[in-house]
PDB file of C-alpha atoms in Angstrom:
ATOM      1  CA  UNK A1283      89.160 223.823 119.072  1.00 36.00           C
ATOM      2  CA  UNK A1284      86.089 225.169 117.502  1.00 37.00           C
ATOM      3  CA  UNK A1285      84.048 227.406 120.080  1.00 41.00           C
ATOM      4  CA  UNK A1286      85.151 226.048 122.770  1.00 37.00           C
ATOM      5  CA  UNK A1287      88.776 227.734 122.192  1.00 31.00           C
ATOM      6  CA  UNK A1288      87.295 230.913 121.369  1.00 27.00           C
ATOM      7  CA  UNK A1289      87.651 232.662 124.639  1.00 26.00           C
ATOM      8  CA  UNK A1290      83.754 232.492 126.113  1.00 22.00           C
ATOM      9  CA  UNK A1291      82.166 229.280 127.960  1.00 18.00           C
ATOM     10  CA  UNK A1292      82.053 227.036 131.047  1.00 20.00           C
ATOM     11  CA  UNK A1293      85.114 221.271 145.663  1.00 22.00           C
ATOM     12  CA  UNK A1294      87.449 220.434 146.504  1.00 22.00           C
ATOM     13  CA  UNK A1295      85.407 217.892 147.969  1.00 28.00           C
ATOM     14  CA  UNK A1296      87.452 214.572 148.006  1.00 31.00           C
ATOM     15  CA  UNK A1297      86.470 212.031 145.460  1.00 35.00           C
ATOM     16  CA  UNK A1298      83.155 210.203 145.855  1.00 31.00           C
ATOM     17  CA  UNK A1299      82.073 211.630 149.166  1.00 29.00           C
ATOM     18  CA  UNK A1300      78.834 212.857 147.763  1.00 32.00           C
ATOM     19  CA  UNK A1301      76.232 210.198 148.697  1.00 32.00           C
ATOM     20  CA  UNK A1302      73.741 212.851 148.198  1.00 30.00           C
ATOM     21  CA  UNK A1303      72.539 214.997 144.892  1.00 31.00           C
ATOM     22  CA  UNK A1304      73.873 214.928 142.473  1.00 29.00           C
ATOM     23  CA  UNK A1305      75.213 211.610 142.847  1.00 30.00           C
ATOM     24  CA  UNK A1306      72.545 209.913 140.939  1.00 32.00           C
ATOM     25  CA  UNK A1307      70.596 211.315 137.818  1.00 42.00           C
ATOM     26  CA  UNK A1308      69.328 208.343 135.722  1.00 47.00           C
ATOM     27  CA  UNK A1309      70.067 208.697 132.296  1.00 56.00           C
ATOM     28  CA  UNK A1310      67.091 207.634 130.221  1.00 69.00           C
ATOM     29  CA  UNK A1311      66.279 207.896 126.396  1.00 71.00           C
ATOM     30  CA  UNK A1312      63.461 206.732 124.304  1.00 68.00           C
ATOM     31  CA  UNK A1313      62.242 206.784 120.774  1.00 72.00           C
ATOM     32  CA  UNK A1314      59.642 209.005 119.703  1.00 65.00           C
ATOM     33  CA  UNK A1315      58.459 212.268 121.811  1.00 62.00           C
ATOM     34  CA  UNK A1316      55.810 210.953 123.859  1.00 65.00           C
ATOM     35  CA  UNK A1317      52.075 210.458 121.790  1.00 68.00           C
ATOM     36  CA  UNK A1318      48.620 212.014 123.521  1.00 81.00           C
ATOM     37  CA  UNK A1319      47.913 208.288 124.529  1.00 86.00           C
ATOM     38  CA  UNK A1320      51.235 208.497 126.839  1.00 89.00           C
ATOM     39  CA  UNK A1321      51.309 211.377 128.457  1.00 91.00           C
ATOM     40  CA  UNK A1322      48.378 210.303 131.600  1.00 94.00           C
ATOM     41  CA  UNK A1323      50.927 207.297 131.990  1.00 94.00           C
ATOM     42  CA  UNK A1324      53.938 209.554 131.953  1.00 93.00           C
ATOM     43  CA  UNK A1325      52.110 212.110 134.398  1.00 95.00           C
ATOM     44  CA  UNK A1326      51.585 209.150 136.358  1.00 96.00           C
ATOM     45  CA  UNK A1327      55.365 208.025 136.676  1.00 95.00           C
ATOM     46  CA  UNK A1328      55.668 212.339 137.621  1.00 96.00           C
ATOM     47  CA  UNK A1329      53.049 211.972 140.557  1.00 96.00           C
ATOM     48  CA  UNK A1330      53.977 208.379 141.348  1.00 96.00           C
ATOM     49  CA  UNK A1331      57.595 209.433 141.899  1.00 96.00           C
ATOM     50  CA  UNK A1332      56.983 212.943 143.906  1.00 95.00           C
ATOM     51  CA  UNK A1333      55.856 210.782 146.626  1.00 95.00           C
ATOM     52  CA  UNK A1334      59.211 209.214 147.201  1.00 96.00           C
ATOM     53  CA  UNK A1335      61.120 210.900 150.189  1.00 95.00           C
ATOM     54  CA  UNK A1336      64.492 210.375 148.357  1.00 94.00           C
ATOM     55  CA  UNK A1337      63.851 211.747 145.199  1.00 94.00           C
ATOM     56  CA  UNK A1338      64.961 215.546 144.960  1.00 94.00           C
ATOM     57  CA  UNK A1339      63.805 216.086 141.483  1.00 94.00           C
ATOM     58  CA  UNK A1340      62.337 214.248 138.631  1.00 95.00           C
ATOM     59  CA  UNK A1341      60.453 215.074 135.349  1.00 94.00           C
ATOM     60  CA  UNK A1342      60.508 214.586 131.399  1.00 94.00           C
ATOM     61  CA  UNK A1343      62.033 216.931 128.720  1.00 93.00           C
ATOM     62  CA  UNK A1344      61.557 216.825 125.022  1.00 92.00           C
ATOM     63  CA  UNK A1345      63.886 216.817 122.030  1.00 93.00           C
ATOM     64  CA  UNK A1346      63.686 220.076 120.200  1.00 95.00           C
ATOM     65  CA  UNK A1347      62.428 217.856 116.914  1.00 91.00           C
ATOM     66  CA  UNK A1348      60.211 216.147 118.897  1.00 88.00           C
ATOM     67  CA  UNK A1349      61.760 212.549 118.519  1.00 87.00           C
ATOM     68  CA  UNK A1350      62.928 212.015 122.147  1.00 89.00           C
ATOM     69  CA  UNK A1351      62.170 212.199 125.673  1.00 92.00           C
ATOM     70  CA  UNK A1352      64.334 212.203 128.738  1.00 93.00           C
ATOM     71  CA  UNK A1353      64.088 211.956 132.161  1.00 93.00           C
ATOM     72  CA  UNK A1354      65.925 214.114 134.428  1.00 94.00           C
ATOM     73  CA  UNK A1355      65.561 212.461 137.646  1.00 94.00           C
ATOM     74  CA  UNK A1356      68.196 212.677 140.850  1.00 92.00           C
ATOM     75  CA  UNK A1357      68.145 210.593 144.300  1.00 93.00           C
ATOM     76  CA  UNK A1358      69.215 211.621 147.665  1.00 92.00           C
ATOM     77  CA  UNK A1359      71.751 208.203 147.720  1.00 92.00           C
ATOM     78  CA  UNK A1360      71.822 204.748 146.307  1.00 93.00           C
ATOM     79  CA  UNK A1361      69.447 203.141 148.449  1.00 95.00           C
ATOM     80  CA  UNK A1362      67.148 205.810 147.246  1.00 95.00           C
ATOM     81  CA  UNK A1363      67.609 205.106 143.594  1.00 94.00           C
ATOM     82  CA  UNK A1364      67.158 201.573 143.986  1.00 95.00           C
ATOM     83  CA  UNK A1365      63.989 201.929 145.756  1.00 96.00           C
ATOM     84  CA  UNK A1366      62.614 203.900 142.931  1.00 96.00           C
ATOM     85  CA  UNK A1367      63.460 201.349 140.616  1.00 95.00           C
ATOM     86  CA  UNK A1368      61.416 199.006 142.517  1.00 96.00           C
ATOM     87  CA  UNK A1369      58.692 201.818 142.853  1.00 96.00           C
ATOM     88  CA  UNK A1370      58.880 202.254 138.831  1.00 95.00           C
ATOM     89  CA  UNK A1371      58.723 198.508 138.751  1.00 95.00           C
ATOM     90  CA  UNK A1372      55.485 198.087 140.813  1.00 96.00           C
ATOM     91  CA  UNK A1373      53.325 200.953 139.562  1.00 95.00           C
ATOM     92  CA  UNK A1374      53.368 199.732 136.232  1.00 95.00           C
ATOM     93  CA  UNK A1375      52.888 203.004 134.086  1.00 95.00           C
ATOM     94  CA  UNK A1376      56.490 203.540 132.768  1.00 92.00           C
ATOM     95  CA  UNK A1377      55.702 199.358 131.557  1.00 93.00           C
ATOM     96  CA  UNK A1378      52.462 200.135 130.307  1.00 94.00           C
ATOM     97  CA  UNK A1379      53.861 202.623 127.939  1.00 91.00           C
ATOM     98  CA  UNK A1380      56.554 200.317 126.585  1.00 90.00           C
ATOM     99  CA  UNK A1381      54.434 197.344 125.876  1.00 92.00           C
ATOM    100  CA  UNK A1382      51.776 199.461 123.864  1.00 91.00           C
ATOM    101  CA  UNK A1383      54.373 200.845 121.839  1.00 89.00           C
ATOM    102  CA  UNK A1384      54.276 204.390 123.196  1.00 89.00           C
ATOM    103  CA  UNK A1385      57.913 204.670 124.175  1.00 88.00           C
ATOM    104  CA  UNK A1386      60.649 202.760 123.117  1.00 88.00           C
ATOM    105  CA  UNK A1387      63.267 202.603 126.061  1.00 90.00           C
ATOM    106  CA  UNK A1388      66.917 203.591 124.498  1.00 90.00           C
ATOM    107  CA  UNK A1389      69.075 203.409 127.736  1.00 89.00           C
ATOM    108  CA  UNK A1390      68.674 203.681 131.143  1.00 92.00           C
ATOM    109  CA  UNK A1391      72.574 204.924 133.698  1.00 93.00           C
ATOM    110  CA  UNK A1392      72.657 205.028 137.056  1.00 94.00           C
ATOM    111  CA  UNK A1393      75.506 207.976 138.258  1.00 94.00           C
ATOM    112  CA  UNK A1394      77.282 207.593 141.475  1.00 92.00           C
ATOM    113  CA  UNK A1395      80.075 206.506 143.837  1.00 91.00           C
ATOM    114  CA  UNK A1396      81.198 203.224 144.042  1.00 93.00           C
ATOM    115  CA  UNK A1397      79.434 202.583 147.248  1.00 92.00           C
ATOM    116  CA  UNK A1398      75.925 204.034 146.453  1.00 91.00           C
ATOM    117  CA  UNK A1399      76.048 201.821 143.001  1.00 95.00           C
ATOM    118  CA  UNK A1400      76.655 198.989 144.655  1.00 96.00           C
ATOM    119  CA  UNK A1401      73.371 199.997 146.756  1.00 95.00           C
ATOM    120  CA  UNK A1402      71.225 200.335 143.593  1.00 95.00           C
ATOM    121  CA  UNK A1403      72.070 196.981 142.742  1.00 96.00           C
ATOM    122  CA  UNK A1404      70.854 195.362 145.524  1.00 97.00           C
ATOM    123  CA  UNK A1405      67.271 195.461 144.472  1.00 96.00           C
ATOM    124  CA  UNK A1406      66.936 193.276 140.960  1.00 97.00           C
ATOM    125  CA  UNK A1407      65.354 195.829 139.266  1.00 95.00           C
ATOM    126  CA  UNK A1408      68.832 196.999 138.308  1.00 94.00           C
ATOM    127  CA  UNK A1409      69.587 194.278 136.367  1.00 95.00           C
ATOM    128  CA  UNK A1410      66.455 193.799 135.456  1.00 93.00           C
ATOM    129  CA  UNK A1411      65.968 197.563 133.787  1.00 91.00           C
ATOM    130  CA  UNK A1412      69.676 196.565 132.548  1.00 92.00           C
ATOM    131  CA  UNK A1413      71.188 200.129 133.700  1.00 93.00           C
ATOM    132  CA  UNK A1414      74.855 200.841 132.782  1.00 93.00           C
ATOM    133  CA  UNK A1415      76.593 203.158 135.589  1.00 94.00           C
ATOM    134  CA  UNK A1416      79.385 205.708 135.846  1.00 95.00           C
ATOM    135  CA  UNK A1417      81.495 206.286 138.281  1.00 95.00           C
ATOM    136  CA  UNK A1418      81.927 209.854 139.753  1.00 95.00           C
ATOM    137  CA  UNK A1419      84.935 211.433 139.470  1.00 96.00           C
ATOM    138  CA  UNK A1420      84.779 214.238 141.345  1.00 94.00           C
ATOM    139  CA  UNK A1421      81.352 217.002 142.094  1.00 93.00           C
ATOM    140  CA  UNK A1422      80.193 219.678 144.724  1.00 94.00           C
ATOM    141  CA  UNK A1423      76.834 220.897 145.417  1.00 91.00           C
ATOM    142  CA  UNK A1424      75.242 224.118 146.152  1.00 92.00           C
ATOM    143  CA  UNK A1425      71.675 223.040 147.516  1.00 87.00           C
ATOM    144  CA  UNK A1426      69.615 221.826 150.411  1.00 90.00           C
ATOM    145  CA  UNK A1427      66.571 219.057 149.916  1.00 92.00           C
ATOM    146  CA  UNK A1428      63.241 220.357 151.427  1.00 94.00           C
ATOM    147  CA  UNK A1429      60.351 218.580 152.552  1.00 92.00           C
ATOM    148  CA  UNK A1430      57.916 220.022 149.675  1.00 94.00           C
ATOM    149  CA  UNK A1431      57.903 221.250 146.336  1.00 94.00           C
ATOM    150  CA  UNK A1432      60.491 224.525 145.802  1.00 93.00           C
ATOM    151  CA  UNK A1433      59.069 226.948 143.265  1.00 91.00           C
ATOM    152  CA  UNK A1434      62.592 228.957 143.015  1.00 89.00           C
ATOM    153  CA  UNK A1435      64.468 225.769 141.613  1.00 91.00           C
ATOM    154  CA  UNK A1436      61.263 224.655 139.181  1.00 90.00           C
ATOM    155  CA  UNK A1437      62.937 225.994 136.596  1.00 92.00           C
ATOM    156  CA  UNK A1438      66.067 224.931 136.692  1.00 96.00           C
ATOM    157  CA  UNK A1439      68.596 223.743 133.364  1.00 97.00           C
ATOM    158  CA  UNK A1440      70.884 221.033 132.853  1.00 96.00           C
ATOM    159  CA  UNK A1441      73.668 221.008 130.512  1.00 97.00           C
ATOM    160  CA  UNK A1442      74.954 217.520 129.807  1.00 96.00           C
ATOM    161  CA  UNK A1443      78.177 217.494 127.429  1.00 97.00           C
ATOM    162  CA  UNK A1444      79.601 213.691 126.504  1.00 97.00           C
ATOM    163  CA  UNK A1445      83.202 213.934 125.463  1.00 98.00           C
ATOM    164  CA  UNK A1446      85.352 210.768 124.310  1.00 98.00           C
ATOM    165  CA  UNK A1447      88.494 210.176 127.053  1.00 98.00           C
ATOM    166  CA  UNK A1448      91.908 210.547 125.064  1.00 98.00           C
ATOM    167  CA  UNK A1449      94.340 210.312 127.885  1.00 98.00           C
ATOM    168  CA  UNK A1450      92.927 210.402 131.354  1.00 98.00           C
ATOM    169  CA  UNK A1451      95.917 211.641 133.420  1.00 98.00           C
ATOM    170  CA  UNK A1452      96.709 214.418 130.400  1.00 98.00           C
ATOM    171  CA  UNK A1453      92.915 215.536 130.719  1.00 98.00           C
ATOM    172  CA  UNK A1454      92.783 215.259 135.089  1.00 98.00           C
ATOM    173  CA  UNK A1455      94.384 218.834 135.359  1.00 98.00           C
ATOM    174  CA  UNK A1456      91.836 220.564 133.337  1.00 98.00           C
ATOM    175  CA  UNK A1457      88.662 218.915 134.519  1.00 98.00           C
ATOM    176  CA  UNK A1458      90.190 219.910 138.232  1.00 97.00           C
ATOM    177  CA  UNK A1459      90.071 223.497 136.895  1.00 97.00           C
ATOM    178  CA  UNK A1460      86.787 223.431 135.500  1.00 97.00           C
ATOM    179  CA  UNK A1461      85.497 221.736 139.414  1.00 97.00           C
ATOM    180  CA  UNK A1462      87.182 224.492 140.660  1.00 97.00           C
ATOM    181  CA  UNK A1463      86.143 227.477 138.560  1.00 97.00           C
ATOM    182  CA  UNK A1464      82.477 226.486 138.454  1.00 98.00           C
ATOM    183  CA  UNK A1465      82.734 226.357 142.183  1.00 95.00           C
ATOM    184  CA  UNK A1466      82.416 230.279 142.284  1.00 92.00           C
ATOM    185  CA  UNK A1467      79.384 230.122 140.144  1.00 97.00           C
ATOM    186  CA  UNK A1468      76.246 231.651 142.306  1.00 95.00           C
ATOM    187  CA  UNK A1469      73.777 229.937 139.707  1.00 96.00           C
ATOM    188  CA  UNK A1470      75.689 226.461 140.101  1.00 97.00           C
ATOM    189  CA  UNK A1471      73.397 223.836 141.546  1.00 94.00           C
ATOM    190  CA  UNK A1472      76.194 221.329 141.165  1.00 94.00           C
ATOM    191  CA  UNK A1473      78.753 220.336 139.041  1.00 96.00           C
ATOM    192  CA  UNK A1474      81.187 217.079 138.221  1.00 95.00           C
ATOM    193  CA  UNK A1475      82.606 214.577 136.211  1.00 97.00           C
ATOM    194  CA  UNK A1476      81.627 210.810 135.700  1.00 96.00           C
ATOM    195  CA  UNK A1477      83.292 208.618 133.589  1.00 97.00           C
ATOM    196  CA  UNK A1478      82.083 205.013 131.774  1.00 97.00           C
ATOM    197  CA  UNK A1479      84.918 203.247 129.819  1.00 98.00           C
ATOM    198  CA  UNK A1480      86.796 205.870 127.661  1.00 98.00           C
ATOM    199  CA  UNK A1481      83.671 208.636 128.047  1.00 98.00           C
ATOM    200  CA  UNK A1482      83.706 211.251 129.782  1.00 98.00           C
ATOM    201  CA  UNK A1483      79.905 212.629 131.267  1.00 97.00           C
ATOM    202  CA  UNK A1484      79.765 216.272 132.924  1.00 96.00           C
ATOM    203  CA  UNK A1485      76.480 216.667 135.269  1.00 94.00           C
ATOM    204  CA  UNK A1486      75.942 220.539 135.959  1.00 96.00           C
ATOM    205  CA  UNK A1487      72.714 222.267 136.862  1.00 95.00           C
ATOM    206  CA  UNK A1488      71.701 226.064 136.822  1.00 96.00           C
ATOM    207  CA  UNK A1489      69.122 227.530 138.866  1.00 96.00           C
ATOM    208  CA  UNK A1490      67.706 229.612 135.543  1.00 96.00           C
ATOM    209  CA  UNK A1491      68.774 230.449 131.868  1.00 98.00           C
ATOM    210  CA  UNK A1492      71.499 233.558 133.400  1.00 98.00           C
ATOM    211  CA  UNK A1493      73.324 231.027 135.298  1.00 98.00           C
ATOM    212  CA  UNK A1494      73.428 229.044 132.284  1.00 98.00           C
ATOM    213  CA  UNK A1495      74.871 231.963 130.314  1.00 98.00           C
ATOM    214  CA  UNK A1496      77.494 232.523 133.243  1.00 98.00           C
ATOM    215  CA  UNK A1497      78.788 229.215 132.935  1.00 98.00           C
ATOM    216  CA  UNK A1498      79.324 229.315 129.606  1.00 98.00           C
ATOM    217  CA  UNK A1499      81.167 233.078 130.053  1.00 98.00           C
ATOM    218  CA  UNK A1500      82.856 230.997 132.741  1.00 97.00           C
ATOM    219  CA  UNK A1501      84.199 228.105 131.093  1.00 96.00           C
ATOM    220  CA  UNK A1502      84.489 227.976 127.689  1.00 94.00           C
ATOM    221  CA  UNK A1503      88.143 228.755 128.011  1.00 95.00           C
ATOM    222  CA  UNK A1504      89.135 225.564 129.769  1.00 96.00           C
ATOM    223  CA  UNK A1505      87.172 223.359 128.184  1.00 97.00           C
ATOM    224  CA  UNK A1506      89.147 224.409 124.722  1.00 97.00           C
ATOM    225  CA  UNK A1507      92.104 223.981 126.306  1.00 97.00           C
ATOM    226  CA  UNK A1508      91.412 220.371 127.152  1.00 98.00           C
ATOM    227  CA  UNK A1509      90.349 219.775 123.705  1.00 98.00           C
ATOM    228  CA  UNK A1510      92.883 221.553 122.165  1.00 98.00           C
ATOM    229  CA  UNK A1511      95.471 219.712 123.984  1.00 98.00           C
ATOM    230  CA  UNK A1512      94.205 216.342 122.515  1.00 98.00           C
ATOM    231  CA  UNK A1513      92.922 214.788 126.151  1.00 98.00           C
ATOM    232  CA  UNK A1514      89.600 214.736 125.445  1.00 98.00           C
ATOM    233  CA  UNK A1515      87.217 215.260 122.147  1.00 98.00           C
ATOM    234  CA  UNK A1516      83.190 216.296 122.471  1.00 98.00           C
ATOM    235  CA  UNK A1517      81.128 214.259 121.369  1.00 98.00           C
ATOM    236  CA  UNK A1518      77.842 216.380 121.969  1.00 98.00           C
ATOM    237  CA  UNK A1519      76.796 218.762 124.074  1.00 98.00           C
ATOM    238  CA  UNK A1520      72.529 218.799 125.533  1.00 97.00           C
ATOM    239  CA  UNK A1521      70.819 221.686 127.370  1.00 98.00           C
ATOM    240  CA  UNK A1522      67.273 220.500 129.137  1.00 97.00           C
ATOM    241  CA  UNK A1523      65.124 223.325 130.814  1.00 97.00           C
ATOM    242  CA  UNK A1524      62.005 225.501 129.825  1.00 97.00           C
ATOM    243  CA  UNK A1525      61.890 226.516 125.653  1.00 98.00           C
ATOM    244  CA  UNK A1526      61.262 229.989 126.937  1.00 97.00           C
ATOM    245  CA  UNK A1527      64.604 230.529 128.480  1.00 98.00           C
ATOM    246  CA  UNK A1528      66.889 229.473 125.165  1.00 98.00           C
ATOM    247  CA  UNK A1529      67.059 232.978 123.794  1.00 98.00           C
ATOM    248  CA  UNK A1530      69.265 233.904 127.364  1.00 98.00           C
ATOM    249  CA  UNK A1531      71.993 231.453 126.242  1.00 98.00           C
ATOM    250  CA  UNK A1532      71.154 230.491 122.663  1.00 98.00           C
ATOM    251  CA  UNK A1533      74.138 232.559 120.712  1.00 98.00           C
ATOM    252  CA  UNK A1534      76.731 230.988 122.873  1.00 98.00           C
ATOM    253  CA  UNK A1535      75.097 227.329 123.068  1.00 98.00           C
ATOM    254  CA  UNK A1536      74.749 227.320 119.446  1.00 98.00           C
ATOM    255  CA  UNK A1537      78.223 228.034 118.943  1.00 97.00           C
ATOM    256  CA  UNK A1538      78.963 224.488 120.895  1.00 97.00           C
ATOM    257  CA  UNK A1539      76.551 222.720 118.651  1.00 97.00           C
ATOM    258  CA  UNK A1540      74.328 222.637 121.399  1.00 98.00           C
ATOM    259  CA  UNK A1541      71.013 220.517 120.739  1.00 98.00           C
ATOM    260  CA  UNK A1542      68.011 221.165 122.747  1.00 98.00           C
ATOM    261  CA  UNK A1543      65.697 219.645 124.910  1.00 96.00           C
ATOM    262  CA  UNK A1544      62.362 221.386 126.277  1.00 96.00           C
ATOM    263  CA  UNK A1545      60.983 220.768 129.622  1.00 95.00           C
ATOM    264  CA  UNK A1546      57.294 218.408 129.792  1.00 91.00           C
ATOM    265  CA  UNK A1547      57.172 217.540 133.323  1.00 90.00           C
ATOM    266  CA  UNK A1548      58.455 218.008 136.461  1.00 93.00           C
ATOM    267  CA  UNK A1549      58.999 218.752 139.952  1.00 95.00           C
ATOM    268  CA  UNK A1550      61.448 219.730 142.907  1.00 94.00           C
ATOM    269  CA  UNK A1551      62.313 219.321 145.875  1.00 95.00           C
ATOM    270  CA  UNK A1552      65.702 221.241 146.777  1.00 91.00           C
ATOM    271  CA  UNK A1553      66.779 224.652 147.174  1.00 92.00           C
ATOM    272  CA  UNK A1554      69.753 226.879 147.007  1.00 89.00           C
TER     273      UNK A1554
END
């Protein structure tokens, strides 16, 4: 189908035993890239956050056009992600921003196990923030948390594809495979499926713009096939990391219809 049956892109862990990264990246969108007058409070949520001890990474990224901003944020388990929704709640900055008119807050997800979820929403932030949440499917991870700031990981890239969920049980064998075959991947940070209603969200990391291309070497294949077979259909396809590493993977991104999304602010605390 397109690209992605062209021949080139992108464990067996039981289901929902990670309690750890990458079990819960909040999903947030605004409107509008962020103006001069909030960037101090958006550096703020950055230093406010890097104190927390369950927070393995966190930071902004920008639209390529400029008219959003993301944040790419991760939490050791659920208890952890609630608490810094009550942190987020009590410094103020992130609401300071809204209520001027700086941001305009799109959606906020919560991604995780059953269990850890139903941690997060113990503290009434939850609600209160009104976060939607997916369920994991299935994920590994290749990393360790440390104690202080990793410069080897700083860099690191997301690629976040949405697809629209056909037939579940027809598209279960090939999102097995692609677990499995992005297991072998020495650049993989992690990699999984979560899954809201009938979409379908894939959370993979890449410790720098070559793992990126290796993935999508990697896995390309597979993905067509699941689209070709009707199980599944993409809906879009996001890479987030540093503008200056694009060029590494651009060719085969853009063959995806990849839209891009440049690192602001950030920092983290894990290792490979």
């Amino acid at each position: 189908m397109g690209a992605w049956s062209s021949g080139r892109i992108r464990a067996s862990g039981a289901r929902g035993r990670w309690v750890r990264f990458p079990q819960f990246p909040y999903r947030s969108r605004w409107t509008r890239a962020p103006p001069t007058q909030a960037k101090p409070l958006l550096d703020k949520c950055v230093e406010d956050t890097r104190a927390e001890a369950g927070c393995l990474y966190y930071g902004w990224t920008i639209k390529e056009d400029g008219s959003k901003l993301f944040c790419r944020e991760t939490y050791v388990d659920g208890a952890a992600a609630g608490h810094h929704l009550s942190c987020v709640a009590k410094s103020g900055a992130l609401g300071e921003a809204l209520e001027k008119g700086y941001i305009a807050l799109d959606n906020i997800d919560l991604m995780g196990t059953e269990s850890d979820i139903a941690d997060a929403k113990k503290v009434p932030e939850f609600e209160g923030f009104g976060l939607g949440s997916w369920t994991v499917w299935d994920s590994f991870q290749n990393f360790k948390q440390t104690s202080a700031e990793e410069a080897s990981t700083a860099d690191f890239f997301t690629i976040q594809p949405t697809f629209t969920i056909k037939d579940l049980k027809q598209a279960e064998p090939f999102m097995k495979k692609c677990v499995d075959l992005t297991r072998n991947e020495k650049g993989c940070m992690y990699y999984g499926w979560t899954i809201q209603g009938d979409k379908l969200f894939c959370r993979e990391a890449y410790v720098d713009a070559a793992a990126v291309q290796a993935h999508l070497d990697n896995i390309v294949p597979s993905v067509g096939e699941m689209l070709d077979s009707g199980a599944a259909s993409l809906d879009k396809i996001e890479f987030h990391g540093p503008k200056e590493g694009w060029p590494t993977f651009k060719k085969s991104a853009d063959a995806l219809g990849a839209i891009y999304w440049d690192r602001y602010a950030s920092f983290s605390k894990f290792k490979m």
